[in-house]
Amino acid sequence: MTSHPQIPTSLDPVPQLDLAMQYAAIGAEIRTAVEQVMASQQFVLGREGTALEQEIAKLCGVAHGVGLASGTDALILALRACGVQAGDEVLLPPFTFVATGSAVSALGAKPVFVDIRPDTYNMDPAELARRVTPRTRAIIVVHLYGLPADMDPILAFAKTRKLPVIEDNAQAIGASYKGRPTGSLADACCLSFYPTKNLGAYGDAGMVVTNSAEIAARVRTLRNHGQSAKYLSSEPGWNSRLDEIQAAILRVKLRHLSNWQRARQSHAAEYNRLFSQIPGVMPPLAPDGFEHVYHQYTIRIEQRDALHKFLGERKIGSTVYYPYPLHLQPLYSALGHKAGDFPHSERAAQEVLSLPMFPELRKEQIARVVETITKFLKC
Ligand SMILES: Cc1ncc(COP(=O)(O)O)c(C=O)c1O
C-alpha cells in the first residue's frame, strides 16, 4: 500500500509556533554541523563561535560581534561595557520581557520606565524628557515583536544628554529602520538566540554586536572572567561564553533566515489582508520605513482574554506577550509604582494577543485563525 502524506483538515490544531516542522526541513544540515563540532572536540570559544560572530555582525551592519550564553547576559554585559554601575538609572519601556529590566537590576542599577506608544508598542520618544534625571546613565530600546523602535528621536534625545543607547534586539534580528538594520542603530545591540526566536539555538545563546571596538573588547573580557590575558583578570567578570555546538547550529539556521523572514512577512500580509475586513481587531502596525520581521504577529482586541480562551477551545494557539508590565511586577514593587502610571503599557498588557506565526504556517491555517476570530466577534 502506498502511504500518502497526511492531508490537513480544517479541524487540525494550529500551533502558535511549530519548531518541529523547521527541524524536519533542516535536521540533516544541523546533524552534520553538530557532528563536525564533536569531531573537532573544541566546545568553547572555537572557530564556529568566531565565524558566527562575524556573520551576525555583518547581518547587523556592524564591525564586531561577541558571542554570549544568553540574551540576558548580552544586556548585562552591554550595560556594564557602557559604564552602568550600581545606583545608576537606566531608561527602558515597561512593556517588554522581564529580562530587559532584570539585566539593569542585576548590576544594582535602577530601571526607570518610559511608556510606549499605543500603536507600535515601542518606547514613546516623547516620554523620555519626563523620565530622565541627573542619575540616568543609559537608555535601552526594545524592538518589540520584531518592529524597530522609532530610533531617530530617541538617538537625538540621547545625544543631547550624552547617554549611550542599547538596542534590545532579542525579537527583531533582520529588521530595519529607514534602511538601516537593527543592531547598527545605537551604541550596542543585544541579541537573544533563545530557541523560539526568529534565529533560535537549541538551548540558550546570545550576542552583543557593536561598531565600537572598545565596547566589543570590554564585553569579550567580561564574558570570560574579566581576563585580559590568559589567567590574568583585571576586573570581576562572568562566565558567559557561547558554546561551539550552539554556534554551529546557529550558522546553519542563519543560512535560512532571510527565507524564513520573507515567509513571516508574507503571512503577516495575508493576516493583514483578511483582518482589514474585520472591525474590532487592530492588526500590527509597521510605519513607512520600519521593516517588521514579525517575531510575533500581535493583534489588539478589547475582549482579549475571552478570545484567547475561544481560540484555545478550537485548538488554535495564541499567547499573551506580556500580561504584566514591568512596573506592576512584584519584582519591582519597591519602586512604588501603581496602576495608571504607564497607561499605554497597561492597556496593551490587557489587550494584546499573539497569533500563530512561524515560517512554515500555511495560508489555509491563517484563514482558519481569522475565520475563528470572526466567529468569536459575532457571538
Ligand atoms: C525583549 C527580550 N529581551 C531579552 C530577552 C532575554 O533573552 P534570553 O532569553 O536569551 O536571555 C528576551 C528573550 O527571551 C526578550 O524577548
XYZ file of C-alpha atoms and ligand atoms in Angstrom:
395
model
C 0.000 0.000 0.000
C 1.295 3.470 -0.825
C 1.391 5.858 2.090
C 0.094 9.369 1.455
C 1.215 12.442 3.356
C -1.435 13.416 5.854
C -3.791 15.981 4.399
C -4.540 18.732 6.917
C -8.205 19.134 7.745
C -9.992 22.243 8.869
C -10.092 20.828 12.396
C -6.348 20.169 12.796
C -4.733 22.207 15.575
C -2.928 25.376 14.523
C 0.003 25.804 16.904
C 1.314 29.250 17.748
C 4.809 28.069 16.871
C 5.995 24.802 15.367
C 9.728 24.226 15.667
C 9.394 20.535 14.810
C 8.452 21.431 11.217
C 11.575 23.536 10.913
C 13.726 20.721 12.262
C 12.160 18.279 9.833
C 13.329 20.527 6.982
C 16.885 21.272 8.164
C 17.655 18.360 10.502
C 20.232 16.768 8.206
C 22.226 20.013 7.903
C 22.064 20.507 11.676
C 23.243 16.993 12.453
C 26.212 17.363 10.088
C 27.229 20.636 11.735
C 26.943 19.190 15.250
C 28.907 16.114 14.180
C 31.716 18.364 12.950
C 31.935 20.063 16.343
C 32.031 16.657 18.042
C 34.829 15.556 15.739
C 36.796 18.723 16.471
C 36.392 18.280 20.256
C 36.549 22.069 20.562
C 33.495 23.083 22.559
C 34.040 26.620 23.813
C 35.486 29.698 22.043
C 36.434 27.998 18.802
C 36.087 28.567 15.075
C 32.286 28.172 14.923
C 31.780 30.887 17.534
C 34.217 33.230 15.807
C 32.611 32.646 12.411
C 29.127 33.208 13.855
C 30.254 36.464 15.472
C 31.465 37.712 12.082
C 28.351 36.571 10.238
C 25.916 38.108 12.716
C 27.903 41.361 12.870
C 27.713 41.508 9.061
C 23.959 40.870 9.075
C 23.544 43.686 11.596
C 25.799 46.001 9.581
C 28.420 46.472 12.314
C 32.072 45.642 12.854
C 32.027 43.425 15.944
C 30.084 40.553 17.459
C 30.743 38.892 20.813
C 29.007 35.556 21.404
C 27.485 35.033 24.849
C 25.497 32.484 26.814
C 22.129 34.316 26.552
C 20.363 37.494 25.556
C 20.041 38.429 29.220
C 23.817 38.234 29.609
C 24.144 40.341 26.458
C 22.089 43.076 28.153
C 24.016 42.859 31.430
C 27.427 42.945 29.758
C 26.470 45.674 27.276
C 25.234 47.830 30.162
C 28.485 47.184 32.036
C 30.550 47.945 28.944
C 28.634 51.228 28.560
C 29.640 52.177 32.095
C 26.412 51.459 34.012
C 27.030 50.794 37.686
C 25.118 50.245 40.914
C 22.979 53.265 41.765
C 22.685 54.482 38.156
C 19.331 54.832 36.428
C 18.523 53.254 33.055
C 15.523 54.259 30.941
C 13.527 51.428 29.360
C 9.949 50.592 28.386
C 7.827 48.690 30.936
C 6.102 46.698 28.183
C 8.779 44.099 27.451
C 10.055 40.738 28.610
C 11.258 40.956 32.199
C 14.913 40.381 31.200
C 15.184 43.948 29.856
C 14.605 45.233 33.380
C 16.245 42.480 35.376
C 19.526 42.990 33.481
C 19.564 46.532 34.857
C 18.712 45.286 38.355
C 21.453 42.625 38.149
C 24.004 45.438 38.133
C 22.391 47.156 41.129
C 21.145 49.913 38.816
C 17.547 51.167 38.777
C 15.135 50.695 35.872
C 13.221 53.885 35.141
C 10.253 53.253 32.923
C 9.219 55.184 29.833
C 5.742 54.426 28.464
C 5.162 53.026 24.992
C 3.237 54.300 22.002
C -0.144 52.575 21.819
C 0.164 51.903 18.065
C 3.651 50.343 17.855
C 4.092 49.041 21.454
C 7.603 50.529 21.417
C 9.104 53.276 23.581
C 7.484 56.674 23.088
C 10.366 59.087 22.420
C 8.200 62.000 23.596
C 8.144 60.491 27.108
C 11.930 60.430 27.601
C 12.241 64.019 28.785
C 9.731 63.353 31.616
C 11.718 60.408 32.971
C 15.353 61.426 32.619
C 17.192 62.565 35.764
C 20.775 63.553 36.561
C 21.337 59.902 37.561
C 20.330 58.478 34.162
C 23.275 56.627 32.630
C 21.810 54.779 29.628
C 18.702 54.041 27.549
C 17.581 50.554 26.499
C 15.290 50.496 23.492
C 13.315 47.312 22.774
C 12.286 46.404 19.214
C 9.212 44.531 20.413
C 7.649 41.701 18.398
C 10.084 42.353 15.518
C 9.272 46.024 14.865
C 12.092 48.572 15.263
C 11.510 51.369 17.747
C 11.451 54.935 16.405
C 15.187 55.451 16.805
C 15.845 58.924 15.355
C 14.117 60.953 18.081
C 15.466 58.590 20.759
C 19.034 58.980 19.480
C 18.598 62.746 19.184
C 17.460 62.898 22.815
C 20.316 60.645 23.947
C 22.812 62.858 22.151
C 21.708 65.982 23.980
C 22.240 64.155 27.290
C 25.344 62.199 26.202
C 23.647 58.909 27.075
C 24.605 55.599 25.467
C 21.728 53.743 23.793
C 21.467 49.949 23.811
C 19.162 48.077 21.440
C 17.363 45.098 22.945
C 17.090 43.322 19.615
C 16.126 39.925 21.038
C 12.990 39.893 18.892
C 13.977 41.777 15.743
C 17.079 40.280 14.148
C 16.936 41.085 10.422
C 14.592 44.079 10.805
C 15.489 47.545 9.568
C 14.714 51.169 10.329
C 14.887 53.709 7.495
C 17.098 51.305 5.551
C 19.493 50.564 8.422
C 19.484 47.135 10.105
C 18.553 46.794 13.740
C 21.814 46.160 15.516
C 23.504 49.099 13.809
C 21.216 51.790 15.175
C 22.804 52.583 18.541
C 25.954 52.116 20.650
C 25.478 48.414 21.295
C 22.868 45.834 20.418
C 21.843 42.713 22.304
C 20.592 39.570 20.611
C 18.951 36.502 22.068
C 19.090 33.153 20.320
C 16.581 31.569 22.686
C 15.039 28.627 20.768
C 11.764 30.382 19.922
C 13.405 33.489 18.468
C 13.485 34.135 14.701
C 17.056 32.813 14.827
C 16.955 30.304 17.660
C 19.600 27.965 19.036
C 18.959 24.522 20.530
C 19.465 25.903 24.010
C 20.412 29.340 25.325
C 22.715 31.712 23.464
C 23.100 35.425 22.829
C 25.397 38.090 21.392
C 26.387 41.724 21.656
C 27.043 43.443 18.329
C 28.519 46.908 18.048
C 30.576 49.237 15.923
C 32.615 50.228 18.966
C 35.910 48.337 19.256
C 36.042 49.471 22.874
C 32.625 48.073 23.840
C 33.338 44.806 21.976
C 36.680 44.365 23.748
C 35.097 45.093 27.117
C 32.277 42.549 26.566
C 34.834 39.989 25.360
C 36.796 40.421 28.597
C 33.720 40.410 30.828
C 32.312 37.210 29.292
C 35.472 35.348 30.258
C 36.089 36.147 33.941
C 37.412 39.623 33.238
C 40.591 38.085 31.858
C 42.679 40.500 29.809
C 45.230 37.727 29.150
C 45.150 34.023 29.948
C 44.723 33.596 33.723
C 45.180 37.332 34.272
C 41.981 39.064 35.393
C 41.771 42.807 35.644
C 38.173 43.049 36.887
C 35.390 40.762 38.067
C 33.672 39.145 35.093
C 31.310 36.341 34.250
C 31.421 33.001 32.519
C 29.127 33.794 29.627
C 30.705 32.159 26.611
C 28.762 30.939 23.588
C 29.426 27.255 23.063
C 30.502 25.749 19.765
C 27.544 23.404 19.319
C 25.076 26.290 19.564
C 27.244 28.433 17.275
C 27.371 25.657 14.651
C 23.574 25.204 14.815
C 23.012 28.945 14.542
C 25.301 29.149 11.498
C 23.177 26.539 9.726
C 19.971 28.351 10.636
C 21.402 31.718 9.625
C 21.615 30.454 6.035
C 17.802 30.123 6.079
C 16.955 33.274 8.000
C 16.166 35.556 5.058
C 13.788 32.969 3.532
C 12.102 32.458 6.877
C 11.815 36.197 7.298
C 10.159 36.591 3.911
C 7.718 33.819 4.820
C 6.820 35.555 8.100
C 6.306 38.843 6.259
C 4.086 37.196 3.690
C 1.995 35.508 6.416
C 1.624 38.882 8.120
C 0.468 40.439 4.840
C -2.136 37.677 4.498
C -3.372 38.173 8.068
C -3.499 41.946 7.477
C -5.474 41.481 4.264
C -8.048 39.290 5.999
C -8.258 41.472 9.114
C -8.804 44.612 7.024
C -12.439 43.437 6.631
C -12.946 42.893 10.361
C -13.651 45.819 12.657
C -12.754 45.256 16.314
C -9.321 43.790 15.634
C -6.247 46.017 15.421
C -3.524 44.320 13.365
C 0.142 45.209 13.994
C 1.363 48.485 12.541
C 4.541 48.809 10.504
C 5.029 52.511 9.752
C 6.710 53.522 6.483
C 10.430 52.920 6.679
C 10.092 50.424 9.550
C 10.679 46.849 8.403
C 8.825 44.456 10.718
C 10.123 40.862 10.919
C 7.095 39.515 12.792
C 8.745 37.568 15.560
C 5.159 37.794 16.729
C 2.025 38.694 14.830
C 0.198 40.514 17.599
C -3.308 41.861 17.385
C -5.126 44.069 19.809
C -8.690 43.357 20.843
C -10.755 44.508 23.817
C -12.175 41.041 24.600
C -8.656 39.563 24.616
C -9.000 37.007 27.418
C -12.276 35.633 26.053
C -10.757 35.363 22.566
C -7.675 33.593 23.906
C -9.964 31.024 25.549
C -12.191 30.701 22.471
C -9.177 30.012 20.226
C -7.724 27.521 22.703
C -11.001 25.591 22.787
C -10.761 25.317 18.997
C -7.139 24.163 19.158
C -5.661 27.390 17.842
C -2.577 28.506 19.734
C -2.218 32.092 20.915
C -0.099 33.726 23.608
C -0.151 36.919 25.628
C 3.208 38.677 25.415
C 3.146 40.153 28.105
C 0.306 40.107 30.623
C 2.106 42.192 33.307
C 4.049 45.361 32.525
C 7.317 45.578 34.444
C 6.270 48.429 36.762
C 3.439 46.240 38.141
C 5.571 43.113 38.585
C 6.171 42.012 42.195
C 9.881 42.197 41.313
C 9.565 45.981 41.158
C 7.111 46.616 43.984
C 9.841 48.521 45.872
C 9.840 51.135 43.104
C 6.384 52.154 44.349
C 4.538 52.244 41.035
C 0.773 51.848 40.820
C -1.795 51.062 38.148
C -2.233 54.110 35.950
C 1.432 55.173 35.967
C 2.096 53.877 32.423
C -1.378 53.663 30.883
C -0.395 52.615 27.361
C 1.692 49.704 28.630
C -1.085 48.643 30.989
C -3.727 48.720 28.263
C -1.502 46.807 25.875
C -0.926 44.156 28.556
C -4.703 43.702 28.736
C -5.451 43.735 25.008
C -2.626 42.129 23.012
C -2.716 38.601 21.678
C -0.064 36.936 19.524
C -1.463 34.599 16.876
C 0.166 31.622 15.126
C 3.300 32.815 13.327
C 6.176 30.732 12.022
C 7.681 30.384 8.547
C 6.001 27.044 7.771
C 2.485 28.317 8.590
C 0.085 27.701 5.690
C -2.391 30.066 4.076
C -5.346 27.865 4.986
C -4.233 27.855 8.615
C -4.170 31.666 8.604
C -7.648 31.652 7.051
C -8.862 29.311 9.794
C -7.452 31.563 12.538
C -9.140 34.646 11.058
C -12.434 32.810 10.431
C -12.457 31.651 14.034
C -11.848 35.193 15.281
C -14.678 36.411 13.033
C -16.979 33.789 14.583
C -15.918 34.905 18.047
C -16.779 38.523 17.250
C -20.244 37.506 16.062
C -21.013 35.565 19.265
C 12.819 41.532 24.597
C 13.709 40.488 25.197
N 14.782 40.863 25.906
C 15.620 39.968 26.457
C 15.415 38.623 26.314
C 16.332 37.680 27.028
O 16.970 36.777 26.203
P 17.417 35.326 26.762
O 16.189 34.538 26.992
O 18.265 34.798 25.647
O 18.209 35.552 27.998
C 14.318 38.168 25.564
C 14.040 36.745 25.291
O 13.871 35.856 25.981
C 13.432 39.114 25.011
O 12.355 38.744 24.314
